[in-house]
Each structure stands twice: as C-alpha cells, then as structure tokens.
Amino acid sequence: MIDEGSEINDVGGNGTCNQICTHCDCTGNTDALSVVQQTSEVEAETEEDHQVPPCSILKSHEKYFLVILLSLSGMLATSSSSIYFPALPILAKKFGVSDGVVNLSVVGYLLFQGLGPSFIASLADTYGRRPCLIACLLTYTIVCIGLSRTNTFWLLAVLRCFQAALLSPSLNISAGVIGDMCPPSERGGFIGILMGIQLVGQGFGALVGAEVISKFGWRGIFVCLAIGSGTVLLFAAILMPESNRKLVGNLSIPPKRLINCSPIVHFEFMKKRMNNDISTLSDRTPLDMFLPYKILFTRRVFFILLPVALQFTTWTMSLTTLSTSLESKYGFSIMQIGLCYLSPGLGVLTGSLVTGRLLDYIFARKQKAYDKDYGDMEKSQRPTFDILKTRIQFAFYPSCLLILSTIAFGWCLQYRIHLAPILISSFIISFCSISFISAINTLLVDLFPGQSTAATSCLVLLRCVLGAAGVGALQSMVDRMGVGGCYTLMAGLCLISAGELLRVMTRPREQAKEEEISINSYAAC
C-alpha cells in the first residue's frame, strides 16, 4: 500500500519510489511489491489478534459424545422413578402395607428429586460441574446397593428419598455443561437430545422394571441401577472434562484444582488445543445457596415455569394411572403393562428429537429477521432480541394438544374404551410434555448462562413438588371425581396456566424490555 498521492514509475522494469514511502526507511529504492506484502502481513496479524475465540475448543462430535454421556446419568435419575412403578403391588404384599402407604414412597421420591438440585446447583456453578457429578454418581451407586439389601419398608422409603436427592442434580448439571460449551444457536438441539435421553428413562423405565422384576424380583431393579450408575461413573471420571467457564473458560485453560482435573485433558489431542486463553473466563461470583429460589420467585420466571410444572404433573399422574388402571380395569399382567409403556416412551423420544431441531430452526429464523431489521443500527440503539418470545412461541402449540389429549385419556379409561385411544393419548401427552420442558430448559440456559445449573434446578424443583402433590392426591381425586373428572380438572389447570404463555407472546415491546432488565438483574448475580 502507498500513501495517497505517491506514484510508482516502472523504469527499465524496476519499480522505485519517487516519493517518500511511509512503509519503509528508504526514500527511493524500495520494491513496491515488498511494501504491499509487508502491509498485508501486518493486516493479517491484526485480524488474527482480534479473532473471537470459539465458544468451546471441543469439536462437534466431541460435544455430542459428552451430551450423550451426561444424558445417561440423567436417564438413571428419571428411570429410578418409573422403573419402580411395576413393583408397587408386589411391595405392598411383601411388606404387608396398603397401596396408599406404598404410594407415599413415590411421593417422597418426587419431592426429594425436586429439592436435591436446589442445593447442588449453586455448588456446581461455583466450584465446577465435574466434582459435583462424580460425587452424585458415587453416592447414588452406594444407596442403590443398600436398597437391594433392605428388609423393612420404612428403610426402603427413606433410602428412596436419598436416591432421588443424590442423582437428580445430574439433570441440571448436564444443562449447565451445554450452556458452557454451546452458543444459543446450538443449544436447542443439544438440550433436545439431553432431555430426550434423560426422560426416555421415565417413559421406558416401567417396561424395563417389569422385565427385571419378572426374572429377578423387585431387588433386581436396584441392582441394575447400581450397575448402570457405576458404569456411567467410570466413564465420567475418565472422559468428562470440567466445563465451568468461571474455571476453565472455553476449556482452553487447565483447571487449577485437583477435583476439577480429568484424565482426558492430559491426552495429546486436548493438550494441543489448550492455549490458556484467559479472555474466555467468565467473572467469578460468590456462592449463593439461595440463588435457585431467588430465580424461581422472580415473577416472570415463576409464571413461565408454572405451566411446565403443571403439564409435567399431568404426565406423571397419567403414567401412574396407566399402571393401576390397566391392572384393575383390564386385567393386564405386569409384562403386558410394561409393554403398554412403550407408547409414552416413544412419545418422549420422538418429542425430544423433533423439539431440538425446531428450536434451533426458529432461533435461526428469528435471528436472521432481527439482523435484517436492525443490522444497520449501532448495537447500543438496537432493541433487545426477544429470546422469551423466540423460545416460548413453539411451546404454545404442544400445550394445546396436551390439554385435549389429557381429557381424552381420562374419559377413555373411565369408560374402559378400547386400548388404542388410551395409548395414543398417552403418546401425545408424553410428546407434548417433553417438547415443552425442552423449550423452557433452553430458555433458562439462555437467560442465565452463568447460573444455568441453578436456573434449570428451579424447573426441576417446581415440577417435582407439584408432581409429588399430584401423585399424592391422585387416588383421592379419582375416588371423588372419577378418572375422567380428575384429568378434565388437570386439563383445565393446564389451560389456565397456558394463558400466561399467550400473554408473553403478545406483550408490547416496551414491557418485554422491562421484563428482560428484571431477569438480567439476577443473571448478573
């Protein structure tokens, strides 16, 4: 490059500077081509210095592997609930207790499944995902071994509560890892896979439980869970790196604490990528054990999570009713009941895969439209990108479908109609429920990227507490209103709560900006 106004004259084939060149020390004998090359090199170095570091040094296939590994730990947590359902009548006879007393162990499990993550979440956000997950898997394995050896019902019920509290945080730790290593444009797909594999355990758990009980007895289900958790623990201990951006940035910074170190970071392919890029570190925040509750009771967050929790409660109640009704009204055996749980299991699997791709597609479309409308404006003058509406827009339609299917499910069981509409309704309820949960989990990670574990634990807390209340009240509701009336009431509650989603989608932009500021005050904590 030559300063404006200077000339290059080619005399006898030699380019020489007739003007003083600002890119060299000479005043007349410099090759013009070398000047251009030197300038290009300077510009290239400048661009390289200002290159934005990747969100994570992991490659795409490595992210998929890590998400699947994390999903397996979550699947153990969810399957621990439904794998227990076929054993309920057997345990009532074995320990000489009523069906209502046995159901209390289900209620206790759901309650502690909600409470557990709220205590572990803040620890994972502050001290790292890896040590918390390893500790959860290890203690869960020990409790499963104890459950397989118990001979009294009260001890079984107490250990079930510990079992729920110890592994349920893995659901939120997994979402936190995705928030650490994935930009918003990729989170929908990965969280869809995560939630799908995790909740497949709840959908197919009863089928597996029925098969195991028929061959090995009720103790066999806890032995299988211990083997599964021990296997996942081994793989996680070796292959799961620390991902908390406050500690390792985009994974390019070696962990300082031994508890955060993983053997995989010492492999050659990882060492080459770890360039100690401290610019990717997030700001450290003090430990706040009450942060999940502060986030939960933010007005906007609470009224977004309430519809999800009610739909999860309806789904959990339907899974419980399916087991008891097929035995009492249709005379099915344990194995036949287990096969019927294929329907909700397939609904969960299908819903998660479809939802993840749709969330990424909708985000990309909205982002493209936003850039087209406001791309020419300065960033300080652009309106806030409405992430709430972007994520919730999709969730509104499955909510409507779930409400209709819930009513059909209840009345078909009430009048002992053919099995086909019951299983179809169960499939749709499962599909819609997992779709809604995936969408809202993605939204929580978007809104609280630095506290994603704490934020997603809010959803687990609320849905498990309401789920425990629903299962606990289920038999009384059926006795007083019938199965049809019970699920019509639940559909009505879901309908009322879904009205809040419609209000969020249609609110003015000024109100959306105020709500965004309110939520960001906690995201910055």
Short mmCIF file of C-alpha atoms in Angstrom, two decimals:
data_model
loop_
_atom_site.label_atom_id
_atom_site.label_comp_id
_atom_site.label_asym_id
_atom_site.label_seq_id
_atom_site.Cartn_x
_atom_site.Cartn_y
_atom_site.Cartn_z
CA MET A 1 0.00 0.00 0.00
CA ILE A 2 1.27 3.51 -0.91
CA ASP A 3 0.22 6.80 0.59
CA GLU A 4 -2.34 8.69 -1.41
CA GLY A 5 -0.64 11.00 -3.92
CA SER A 6 2.53 8.93 -4.36
CA GLU A 7 3.42 7.30 -7.70
CA ILE A 8 5.23 4.15 -8.79
CA ASN A 9 7.17 4.52 -12.06
CA ASP A 10 8.41 1.43 -13.83
CA VAL A 11 11.78 2.37 -15.43
CA GLY A 12 13.60 -0.45 -17.10
CA GLY A 13 11.38 -2.96 -15.30
CA ASN A 14 12.42 -1.80 -11.81
CA GLY A 15 9.77 -0.31 -9.58
CA THR A 16 11.17 2.54 -7.47
CA CYS A 17 9.64 5.04 -5.06
CA ASN A 18 9.84 8.61 -6.38
CA GLN A 19 8.04 9.84 -3.28
CA ILE A 20 8.87 9.23 0.37
CA CYS A 21 7.21 5.93 1.40
CA THR A 22 5.74 5.71 4.88
CA HIS A 23 6.11 1.91 5.00
CA CYS A 24 9.92 1.78 4.79
CA ASP A 25 13.03 3.60 5.95
CA CYS A 26 14.37 4.35 2.46
CA THR A 27 13.49 7.32 0.32
CA GLY A 28 13.74 5.95 -3.20
CA ASN A 29 14.98 2.38 -3.69
CA THR A 30 12.28 0.09 -2.26
CA ASP A 31 10.47 -2.60 -4.20
CA ALA A 32 6.78 -1.67 -4.30
CA LEU A 33 5.71 -5.33 -4.19
CA SER A 34 7.58 -5.92 -0.93
CA VAL A 35 5.83 -2.91 0.59
CA VAL A 36 2.44 -4.36 -0.31
CA GLN A 37 3.43 -7.76 1.10
CA GLN A 38 4.64 -6.24 4.36
CA THR A 39 1.41 -4.29 4.74
CA SER A 40 -0.69 -7.41 4.05
CA GLU A 41 1.23 -9.30 6.72
CA VAL A 42 0.58 -6.53 9.26
CA GLU A 43 -3.14 -6.53 8.43
CA ALA A 44 -3.31 -10.35 8.71
CA GLU A 45 -1.61 -10.23 12.11
CA THR A 46 -4.06 -7.57 13.28
CA GLU A 47 -7.05 -9.67 12.19
CA GLU A 48 -5.61 -12.71 13.94
CA ASP A 49 -5.10 -10.75 17.15
CA HIS A 50 -8.75 -9.64 17.12
CA GLN A 51 -10.19 -13.04 16.18
CA VAL A 52 -13.02 -14.04 18.51
CA PRO A 53 -12.17 -17.27 20.38
CA PRO A 54 -14.59 -20.21 19.88
CA CYS A 55 -17.30 -20.85 22.46
CA SER A 56 -15.57 -24.17 23.20
CA ILE A 57 -12.42 -25.90 21.98
CA LEU A 58 -14.41 -29.14 21.68
CA LYS A 59 -15.36 -30.29 18.20
CA SER A 60 -18.94 -31.07 17.24
CA HIS A 61 -18.68 -34.86 17.59
CA GLU A 62 -16.99 -34.43 20.97
CA LYS A 63 -19.87 -32.26 22.15
CA TYR A 64 -22.34 -34.94 21.06
CA PHE A 65 -20.39 -37.61 22.94
CA LEU A 66 -20.29 -35.50 26.10
CA VAL A 67 -24.02 -34.72 25.90
CA ILE A 68 -24.85 -38.42 25.49
CA LEU A 69 -22.66 -39.31 28.49
CA LEU A 70 -24.35 -36.66 30.60
CA SER A 71 -27.77 -37.78 29.36
CA LEU A 72 -27.12 -41.31 30.59
CA SER A 73 -26.59 -40.04 34.14
CA GLY A 74 -29.87 -38.13 33.90
CA MET A 75 -31.63 -41.17 32.44
CA LEU A 76 -30.70 -43.13 35.56
CA ALA A 77 -32.33 -40.42 37.68
CA THR A 78 -35.60 -40.43 35.73
CA SER A 79 -35.76 -44.20 35.26
CA SER A 80 -35.32 -44.66 39.01
CA SER A 81 -38.83 -43.24 39.34
CA SER A 82 -40.76 -45.19 36.71
CA ILE A 83 -38.81 -48.46 37.00
CA TYR A 84 -40.31 -48.63 40.48
CA PHE A 85 -43.98 -48.49 39.34
CA PRO A 86 -44.44 -52.19 38.44
CA ALA A 87 -43.05 -53.15 41.86
CA LEU A 88 -45.71 -51.24 43.83
CA PRO A 89 -48.27 -54.08 44.14
CA ILE A 90 -45.50 -56.58 44.93
CA LEU A 91 -44.01 -54.36 47.66
CA ALA A 92 -47.45 -53.86 49.24
CA LYS A 93 -47.82 -57.64 49.62
CA LYS A 94 -44.19 -58.22 50.59
CA PHE A 95 -44.17 -55.71 53.48
CA GLY A 96 -47.86 -56.00 54.38
CA VAL A 97 -48.78 -52.34 53.80
CA SER A 98 -51.65 -50.67 51.93
CA ASP A 99 -51.44 -49.24 48.40
CA GLY A 100 -51.72 -45.73 49.86
CA VAL A 101 -48.67 -46.27 52.07
CA VAL A 102 -46.67 -47.65 49.15
CA ASN A 103 -47.61 -44.58 47.07
CA LEU A 104 -46.01 -42.42 49.77
CA SER A 105 -42.62 -43.73 48.66
CA VAL A 106 -43.39 -42.39 45.16
CA VAL A 107 -44.43 -39.02 46.61
CA GLY A 108 -41.27 -38.86 48.72
CA TYR A 109 -39.11 -39.70 45.72
CA LEU A 110 -40.62 -36.91 43.61
CA LEU A 111 -40.35 -34.40 46.45
CA PHE A 112 -36.66 -35.06 47.12
CA GLN A 113 -35.97 -35.21 43.37
CA GLY A 114 -37.04 -31.57 43.31
CA LEU A 115 -35.22 -30.48 46.46
CA GLY A 116 -31.85 -32.12 45.69
CA PRO A 117 -30.80 -29.95 42.70
CA SER A 118 -31.50 -26.69 44.52
CA PHE A 119 -28.67 -27.45 46.99
CA ILE A 120 -26.15 -28.85 44.49
CA ALA A 121 -26.82 -26.33 41.69
CA SER A 122 -25.03 -23.37 43.28
CA LEU A 123 -22.06 -25.59 44.18
CA ALA A 124 -21.77 -26.69 40.53
CA ASP A 125 -21.97 -23.08 39.30
CA THR A 126 -19.23 -22.01 41.74
CA TYR A 127 -16.86 -24.96 42.20
CA GLY A 128 -17.35 -26.85 38.94
CA ARG A 129 -19.65 -29.34 37.18
CA ARG A 130 -17.29 -32.32 37.23
CA PRO A 131 -16.78 -32.84 41.00
CA CYS A 132 -20.49 -32.44 41.70
CA LEU A 133 -21.50 -35.00 39.05
CA ILE A 134 -18.86 -37.52 40.19
CA ALA A 135 -19.99 -37.17 43.82
CA CYS A 136 -23.66 -37.62 42.85
CA LEU A 137 -22.97 -40.79 40.84
CA LEU A 138 -20.78 -42.32 43.54
CA THR A 139 -23.22 -41.79 46.42
CA TYR A 140 -26.18 -42.87 44.26
CA THR A 141 -24.44 -46.18 43.49
CA ILE A 142 -23.89 -46.82 47.19
CA VAL A 143 -27.55 -46.10 48.02
CA CYS A 144 -28.77 -48.44 45.24
CA ILE A 145 -26.69 -51.26 46.76
CA GLY A 146 -28.27 -50.52 50.14
CA LEU A 147 -31.78 -50.58 48.63
CA SER A 148 -31.18 -54.01 47.14
CA ARG A 149 -30.43 -55.37 50.63
CA THR A 150 -33.18 -53.70 52.71
CA ASN A 151 -35.79 -55.81 54.54
CA THR A 152 -38.09 -53.14 56.02
CA PHE A 153 -40.42 -50.78 54.18
CA TRP A 154 -39.57 -47.65 56.21
CA LEU A 155 -35.88 -48.06 55.38
CA LEU A 156 -36.71 -48.61 51.72
CA ALA A 157 -38.80 -45.41 51.65
CA VAL A 158 -36.03 -43.39 53.35
CA LEU A 159 -33.32 -44.70 51.03
CA ARG A 160 -35.55 -43.93 48.04
CA CYS A 161 -35.62 -40.29 49.15
CA PHE A 162 -31.81 -40.26 49.33
CA GLN A 163 -31.66 -41.95 45.94
CA ALA A 164 -33.76 -39.17 44.42
CA ALA A 165 -31.88 -36.31 46.06
CA LEU A 166 -28.42 -37.63 45.17
CA LEU A 167 -28.74 -38.15 41.41
CA SER A 168 -31.41 -35.64 40.37
CA PRO A 169 -28.83 -32.78 40.30
CA SER A 170 -27.28 -34.51 37.28
CA LEU A 171 -30.26 -33.26 35.24
CA ASN A 172 -29.27 -29.65 35.91
CA ILE A 173 -25.52 -30.15 35.80
CA SER A 174 -25.96 -31.52 32.28
CA ALA A 175 -27.88 -28.42 31.19
CA GLY A 176 -25.15 -26.29 32.74
CA VAL A 177 -22.48 -28.05 30.69
CA ILE A 178 -24.43 -27.38 27.49
CA GLY A 179 -24.70 -23.71 28.47
CA ASP A 180 -20.91 -23.64 28.98
CA MET A 181 -19.89 -25.13 25.64
CA CYS A 182 -22.67 -24.17 23.18
CA PRO A 183 -23.77 -20.79 21.78
CA PRO A 184 -27.55 -20.02 21.77
CA SER A 185 -27.87 -21.10 18.12
CA GLU A 186 -26.88 -24.69 19.06
CA ARG A 187 -28.47 -25.07 22.50
CA GLY A 188 -31.93 -26.09 21.33
CA GLY A 189 -30.67 -29.18 19.52
CA PHE A 190 -28.34 -30.30 22.28
CA ILE A 191 -30.87 -29.73 25.06
CA GLY A 192 -33.46 -31.60 22.98
CA ILE A 193 -31.11 -34.61 22.84
CA LEU A 194 -30.30 -34.24 26.53
CA MET A 195 -33.92 -34.06 27.69
CA GLY A 196 -34.96 -36.81 25.30
CA ILE A 197 -32.44 -39.37 26.53
CA GLN A 198 -32.97 -38.34 30.14
CA LEU A 199 -36.76 -38.60 30.08
CA VAL A 200 -36.70 -41.78 27.99
CA GLY A 201 -35.84 -43.33 31.33
CA GLN A 202 -39.18 -42.16 32.69
CA GLY A 203 -41.03 -43.35 29.60
CA PHE A 204 -39.41 -46.78 29.21
CA GLY A 205 -38.46 -47.36 32.85
CA ALA A 206 -41.66 -49.22 33.68
CA LEU A 207 -41.11 -51.62 30.78
CA VAL A 208 -37.58 -52.38 31.93
CA GLY A 209 -38.78 -52.68 35.52
CA ALA A 210 -41.46 -55.19 34.59
CA GLU A 211 -38.95 -57.34 32.72
CA VAL A 212 -36.39 -57.23 35.53
CA ILE A 213 -38.98 -57.98 38.24
CA SER A 214 -40.37 -60.95 36.30
CA LYS A 215 -36.90 -62.53 36.14
CA PHE A 216 -35.02 -61.35 39.24
CA GLY A 217 -37.62 -60.00 41.67
CA TRP A 218 -38.03 -56.45 42.97
CA ARG A 219 -34.48 -56.31 44.36
CA GLY A 220 -33.16 -56.76 40.83
CA ILE A 221 -34.24 -53.25 39.79
CA PHE A 222 -31.89 -51.67 42.33
CA VAL A 223 -29.03 -53.98 41.36
CA CYS A 224 -29.49 -52.94 37.72
CA LEU A 225 -29.49 -49.25 38.71
CA ALA A 226 -26.29 -49.75 40.73
CA ILE A 227 -24.58 -51.42 37.77
CA GLY A 228 -25.74 -48.67 35.41
CA SER A 229 -24.62 -45.82 37.67
CA GLY A 230 -21.28 -47.50 38.37
CA THR A 231 -20.61 -47.81 34.64
CA VAL A 232 -21.52 -44.16 33.94
CA LEU A 233 -19.37 -43.12 36.93
CA LEU A 234 -16.35 -44.89 35.42
CA PHE A 235 -16.74 -43.21 32.02
CA ALA A 236 -17.43 -39.79 33.55
CA ALA A 237 -14.39 -39.99 35.83
CA ILE A 238 -12.12 -40.60 32.84
CA LEU A 239 -13.73 -38.72 29.96
CA MET A 240 -15.68 -35.77 31.36
CA PRO A 241 -13.66 -32.51 31.44
CA GLU A 242 -14.52 -29.56 33.64
CA SER A 243 -16.58 -27.06 31.62
CA ASN A 244 -17.46 -24.27 34.07
CA ARG A 245 -16.44 -21.09 32.25
CA LYS A 246 -15.52 -19.40 35.53
CA LEU A 247 -12.78 -22.02 35.98
CA VAL A 248 -11.65 -23.13 32.51
CA GLY A 249 -13.10 -20.58 30.07
CA ASN A 250 -13.82 -22.32 26.78
CA LEU A 251 -11.90 -25.39 28.09
CA SER A 252 -8.61 -23.91 26.87
CA ILE A 253 -7.44 -23.19 30.44
CA PRO A 254 -6.13 -26.11 32.56
CA PRO A 255 -8.05 -26.48 35.86
CA LYS A 256 -6.17 -25.38 38.98
CA ARG A 257 -7.89 -27.67 41.48
CA LEU A 258 -7.34 -31.42 41.51
CA ILE A 259 -11.10 -32.09 41.87
CA ASN A 260 -11.68 -30.35 38.53
CA CYS A 261 -8.95 -32.23 36.66
CA SER A 262 -9.89 -35.01 34.24
CA PRO A 263 -7.52 -37.60 32.75
CA ILE A 264 -8.74 -36.68 29.27
CA VAL A 265 -7.14 -33.20 29.41
CA HIS A 266 -3.73 -34.89 29.50
CA PHE A 267 -4.34 -36.62 26.17
CA GLU A 268 -2.28 -35.17 23.31
CA PHE A 269 -5.27 -34.09 21.19
CA MET A 270 -6.56 -31.97 24.09
CA LYS A 271 -3.18 -30.52 25.08
CA LYS A 272 -2.73 -29.09 21.57
CA ARG A 273 -5.92 -27.04 21.88
CA MET A 274 -5.41 -25.75 25.41
CA ASN A 275 -3.76 -22.36 24.82
CA ASN A 276 -4.65 -20.82 28.22
CA ASP A 277 -6.90 -18.15 26.69
CA ILE A 278 -7.88 -16.22 29.83
CA SER A 279 -10.07 -13.86 27.79
CA THR A 280 -12.72 -16.64 27.72
CA LEU A 281 -13.02 -16.77 31.52
CA SER A 282 -16.33 -15.64 33.00
CA ASP A 283 -16.44 -13.46 36.10
CA ARG A 284 -16.32 -15.34 39.39
CA THR A 285 -19.33 -14.90 41.66
CA PRO A 286 -19.67 -15.71 45.36
CA LEU A 287 -21.51 -18.86 46.40
CA ASP A 288 -25.23 -18.21 46.91
CA MET A 289 -27.14 -21.31 48.05
CA PHE A 290 -30.46 -19.46 47.76
CA LEU A 291 -29.95 -18.32 44.16
CA PRO A 292 -32.28 -21.02 42.70
CA TYR A 293 -35.09 -19.80 44.95
CA LYS A 294 -34.41 -16.16 44.07
CA ILE A 295 -34.63 -17.01 40.37
CA LEU A 296 -37.73 -19.17 40.85
CA PHE A 297 -39.70 -16.44 42.59
CA THR A 298 -38.89 -13.81 40.01
CA ARG A 299 -42.40 -13.02 38.78
CA ARG A 300 -41.73 -13.57 35.10
CA VAL A 301 -39.76 -16.80 35.63
CA PHE A 302 -42.37 -18.27 38.01
CA PHE A 303 -45.28 -17.77 35.64
CA ILE A 304 -43.31 -19.26 32.75
CA LEU A 305 -42.33 -22.34 34.79
CA LEU A 306 -45.78 -22.92 36.29
CA PRO A 307 -47.39 -24.21 33.04
CA VAL A 308 -44.43 -26.57 32.52
CA ALA A 309 -44.72 -27.91 36.06
CA LEU A 310 -48.46 -28.50 35.72
CA GLN A 311 -48.00 -30.34 32.44
CA PHE A 312 -45.24 -32.48 33.96
CA THR A 313 -47.57 -33.24 36.89
CA THR A 314 -50.33 -34.30 34.49
CA TRP A 315 -47.88 -36.52 32.61
CA THR A 316 -46.56 -38.14 35.81
CA MET A 317 -50.11 -38.75 37.04
CA SER A 318 -51.03 -40.34 33.71
CA LEU A 319 -48.08 -42.73 33.94
CA THR A 320 -49.16 -43.73 37.46
CA THR A 321 -52.81 -44.15 36.45
CA LEU A 322 -51.85 -46.22 33.42
CA SER A 323 -50.19 -48.81 35.64
CA THR A 324 -53.00 -49.18 38.18
CA SER A 325 -55.92 -48.92 35.70
CA LEU A 326 -54.56 -51.48 33.25
CA GLU A 327 -54.29 -53.98 36.08
CA SER A 328 -57.62 -53.27 37.79
CA LYS A 329 -59.85 -52.47 34.78
CA TYR A 330 -58.27 -54.51 32.00
CA GLY A 331 -56.72 -57.37 33.99
CA PHE A 332 -53.28 -57.00 32.41
CA SER A 333 -50.23 -58.81 33.74
CA ILE A 334 -47.06 -56.98 34.80
CA MET A 335 -45.39 -57.78 31.48
CA GLN A 336 -48.40 -56.56 29.47
CA ILE A 337 -48.49 -53.34 31.47
CA GLY A 338 -44.79 -52.86 30.79
CA LEU A 339 -45.33 -53.23 27.05
CA CYS A 340 -48.02 -50.52 27.17
CA TYR A 341 -45.37 -48.10 28.46
CA LEU A 342 -43.72 -48.30 25.05
CA SER A 343 -46.25 -45.69 23.91
CA PRO A 344 -45.24 -42.88 26.30
CA GLY A 345 -41.59 -43.90 25.92
CA LEU A 346 -41.72 -43.41 22.16
CA GLY A 347 -43.53 -40.11 22.70
CA VAL A 348 -40.66 -38.85 24.84
CA LEU A 349 -38.01 -39.96 22.35
CA THR A 350 -39.81 -38.50 19.33
CA GLY A 351 -40.68 -35.25 21.09
CA SER A 352 -37.12 -34.57 22.18
CA LEU A 353 -35.61 -35.10 18.73
CA VAL A 354 -38.23 -33.01 16.93
CA THR A 355 -38.18 -30.21 19.51
CA GLY A 356 -34.41 -29.75 19.47
CA ARG A 357 -34.27 -29.22 15.72
CA LEU A 358 -37.32 -26.95 15.70
CA LEU A 359 -35.89 -24.75 18.47
CA ASP A 360 -32.65 -24.25 16.53
CA TYR A 361 -34.60 -23.55 13.31
CA ILE A 362 -36.88 -20.98 14.95
CA PHE A 363 -33.93 -19.27 16.64
CA ALA A 364 -32.01 -19.02 13.35
CA ARG A 365 -35.06 -17.62 11.55
CA LYS A 366 -35.76 -15.02 14.26
CA GLN A 367 -32.09 -14.04 14.46
CA LYS A 368 -31.96 -13.57 10.67
CA ALA A 369 -35.07 -11.38 10.74
CA TYR A 370 -33.67 -9.35 13.64
CA ASP A 371 -30.35 -8.78 11.83
CA LYS A 372 -32.20 -7.77 8.67
CA ASP A 373 -34.33 -5.18 10.51
CA TYR A 374 -31.72 -3.76 12.88
CA GLY A 375 -28.33 -4.82 11.47
CA ASP A 376 -27.58 -1.29 10.17
CA MET A 377 -28.11 0.29 13.60
CA GLU A 378 -25.48 0.67 16.29
CA LYS A 379 -25.65 -2.02 18.97
CA SER A 380 -26.50 0.49 21.67
CA GLN A 381 -29.54 1.67 19.71
CA ARG A 382 -30.92 -1.76 18.76
CA PRO A 383 -33.96 -3.11 20.65
CA THR A 384 -33.38 -6.18 22.80
CA PHE A 385 -33.62 -9.50 20.96
CA ASP A 386 -36.77 -11.10 22.41
CA ILE A 387 -35.43 -14.51 23.47
CA LEU A 388 -38.51 -15.15 25.63
CA LYS A 389 -40.90 -14.99 22.70
CA THR A 390 -38.48 -16.88 20.45
CA ARG A 391 -38.40 -19.93 22.74
CA ILE A 392 -41.99 -19.81 24.03
CA GLN A 393 -43.58 -19.38 20.59
CA PHE A 394 -43.02 -23.05 19.83
CA ALA A 395 -44.16 -24.28 23.26
CA PHE A 396 -47.68 -22.84 22.96
CA TYR A 397 -48.88 -25.36 20.34
CA PRO A 398 -47.86 -28.57 22.18
CA SER A 399 -49.61 -27.16 25.25
CA CYS A 400 -52.95 -27.01 23.43
CA LEU A 401 -52.52 -30.54 22.09
CA LEU A 402 -51.63 -31.89 25.54
CA ILE A 403 -54.79 -30.39 27.07
CA LEU A 404 -57.06 -32.14 24.54
CA SER A 405 -55.21 -35.45 24.88
CA THR A 406 -55.43 -35.35 28.68
CA ILE A 407 -59.22 -35.09 28.55
CA ALA A 408 -59.42 -37.97 26.06
CA PHE A 409 -57.08 -40.12 28.19
CA GLY A 410 -59.18 -39.70 31.34
CA TRP A 411 -62.57 -40.43 29.82
CA CYS A 412 -61.35 -43.38 27.76
CA LEU A 413 -60.10 -45.03 30.96
CA GLN A 414 -63.30 -44.05 32.79
CA TYR A 415 -65.49 -45.98 30.35
CA ARG A 416 -62.97 -48.79 29.63
CA ILE A 417 -62.82 -47.98 25.93
CA HIS A 418 -60.51 -49.92 23.61
CA LEU A 419 -56.82 -49.70 24.50
CA ALA A 420 -55.76 -47.94 21.25
CA PRO A 421 -57.05 -44.39 22.04
CA ILE A 422 -55.62 -44.66 25.56
CA LEU A 423 -52.13 -45.46 24.27
CA ILE A 424 -52.37 -42.81 21.53
CA SER A 425 -53.37 -40.20 24.11
CA SER A 426 -50.50 -41.31 26.35
CA PHE A 427 -48.09 -40.93 23.41
CA ILE A 428 -49.30 -37.38 22.68
CA ILE A 429 -49.16 -36.34 26.36
CA SER A 430 -45.57 -37.57 26.59
CA PHE A 431 -44.60 -35.94 23.27
CA CYS A 432 -46.04 -32.55 24.22
CA SER A 433 -44.72 -32.61 27.78
CA ILE A 434 -41.12 -33.29 26.74
CA SER A 435 -41.40 -30.64 23.99
CA PHE A 436 -42.46 -28.00 26.49
CA ILE A 437 -39.80 -29.00 29.04
CA SER A 438 -37.05 -28.89 26.39
CA ALA A 439 -38.10 -25.44 25.18
CA ILE A 440 -38.21 -23.93 28.67
CA ASN A 441 -34.94 -25.56 29.73
CA THR A 442 -33.29 -23.98 26.67
CA LEU A 443 -34.82 -20.62 27.60
CA LEU A 444 -33.46 -20.83 31.16
CA VAL A 445 -29.94 -21.55 29.89
CA ASP A 446 -30.25 -18.57 27.51
CA LEU A 447 -31.43 -16.21 30.24
CA PHE A 448 -28.94 -17.32 32.90
CA PRO A 449 -25.78 -18.53 31.10
CA GLY A 450 -23.57 -18.02 34.16
CA GLN A 451 -26.01 -19.72 36.54
CA SER A 452 -27.55 -22.27 34.18
CA THR A 453 -27.40 -25.11 36.72
CA ALA A 454 -29.17 -23.02 39.36
CA ALA A 455 -31.72 -21.76 36.83
CA THR A 456 -32.69 -25.19 35.49
CA SER A 457 -32.89 -26.54 39.05
CA CYS A 458 -35.82 -24.14 39.56
CA LEU A 459 -37.80 -26.03 36.95
CA VAL A 460 -36.92 -29.41 38.48
CA LEU A 461 -37.89 -28.13 41.94
CA LEU A 462 -41.27 -26.77 40.88
CA ARG A 463 -42.28 -29.66 38.63
CA CYS A 464 -41.23 -32.31 41.15
CA VAL A 465 -43.00 -30.62 44.07
CA LEU A 466 -46.20 -30.29 42.03
CA GLY A 467 -45.70 -33.82 40.68
CA ALA A 468 -45.43 -35.18 44.23
CA ALA A 469 -48.59 -33.29 45.21
CA GLY A 470 -50.42 -34.60 42.14
CA VAL A 471 -49.47 -38.24 42.70
CA GLY A 472 -50.25 -37.91 46.41
CA ALA A 473 -53.73 -36.56 45.68
CA LEU A 474 -54.37 -38.80 42.67
CA GLN A 475 -56.27 -41.59 44.41
CA SER A 476 -58.48 -39.16 46.33
CA MET A 477 -59.27 -37.23 43.14
CA VAL A 478 -60.16 -40.44 41.28
CA ASP A 479 -62.37 -41.64 44.17
CA ARG A 480 -64.33 -38.37 44.24
CA MET A 481 -64.42 -37.34 40.57
CA GLY A 482 -63.61 -40.50 38.63
CA VAL A 483 -60.68 -40.84 36.24
CA GLY A 484 -62.40 -38.69 33.61
CA GLY A 485 -63.20 -35.88 36.03
CA CYS A 486 -59.69 -35.99 37.51
CA TYR A 487 -57.96 -35.48 34.17
CA THR A 488 -60.51 -32.92 32.99
CA LEU A 489 -59.61 -30.87 36.06
CA MET A 490 -55.88 -31.23 35.29
CA ALA A 491 -56.53 -30.19 31.68
CA GLY A 492 -58.36 -27.10 32.95
CA LEU A 493 -55.45 -26.13 35.18
CA CYS A 494 -53.06 -26.56 32.25
CA LEU A 495 -55.33 -24.41 30.08
CA ILE A 496 -55.44 -21.57 32.60
CA SER A 497 -51.68 -21.60 33.06
CA ALA A 498 -51.11 -21.73 29.29
CA GLY A 499 -52.87 -18.37 29.06
CA GLU A 500 -49.74 -16.83 30.57
CA LEU A 501 -47.73 -18.10 27.58
CA LEU A 502 -50.13 -16.37 25.22
CA ARG A 503 -49.75 -13.14 27.19
CA VAL A 504 -45.96 -13.33 26.95
CA MET A 505 -46.16 -13.85 23.19
CA THR A 506 -48.46 -10.85 22.63
CA ARG A 507 -46.99 -8.35 25.14
CA PRO A 508 -45.76 -4.94 23.87
CA ARG A 509 -42.04 -4.48 23.17
CA GLU A 510 -41.70 -1.89 25.97
CA GLN A 511 -42.98 -4.40 28.52
CA ALA A 512 -40.70 -7.09 27.11
CA LYS A 513 -37.69 -4.78 27.61
CA GLU A 514 -38.66 -4.11 31.24
CA GLU A 515 -39.02 -7.85 31.92
CA GLU A 516 -35.64 -8.51 30.29
CA ILE A 517 -33.99 -5.94 32.58
CA SER A 518 -35.64 -7.53 35.64
CA ILE A 519 -34.40 -11.01 34.72
CA ASN A 520 -30.92 -9.76 33.83
CA SER A 521 -30.53 -8.38 37.35
CA TYR A 522 -30.41 -11.99 38.57
CA ALA A 523 -28.42 -13.24 35.60
CA ALA A 524 -25.67 -10.82 36.57
CA CYS A 525 -25.55 -12.01 40.20
#
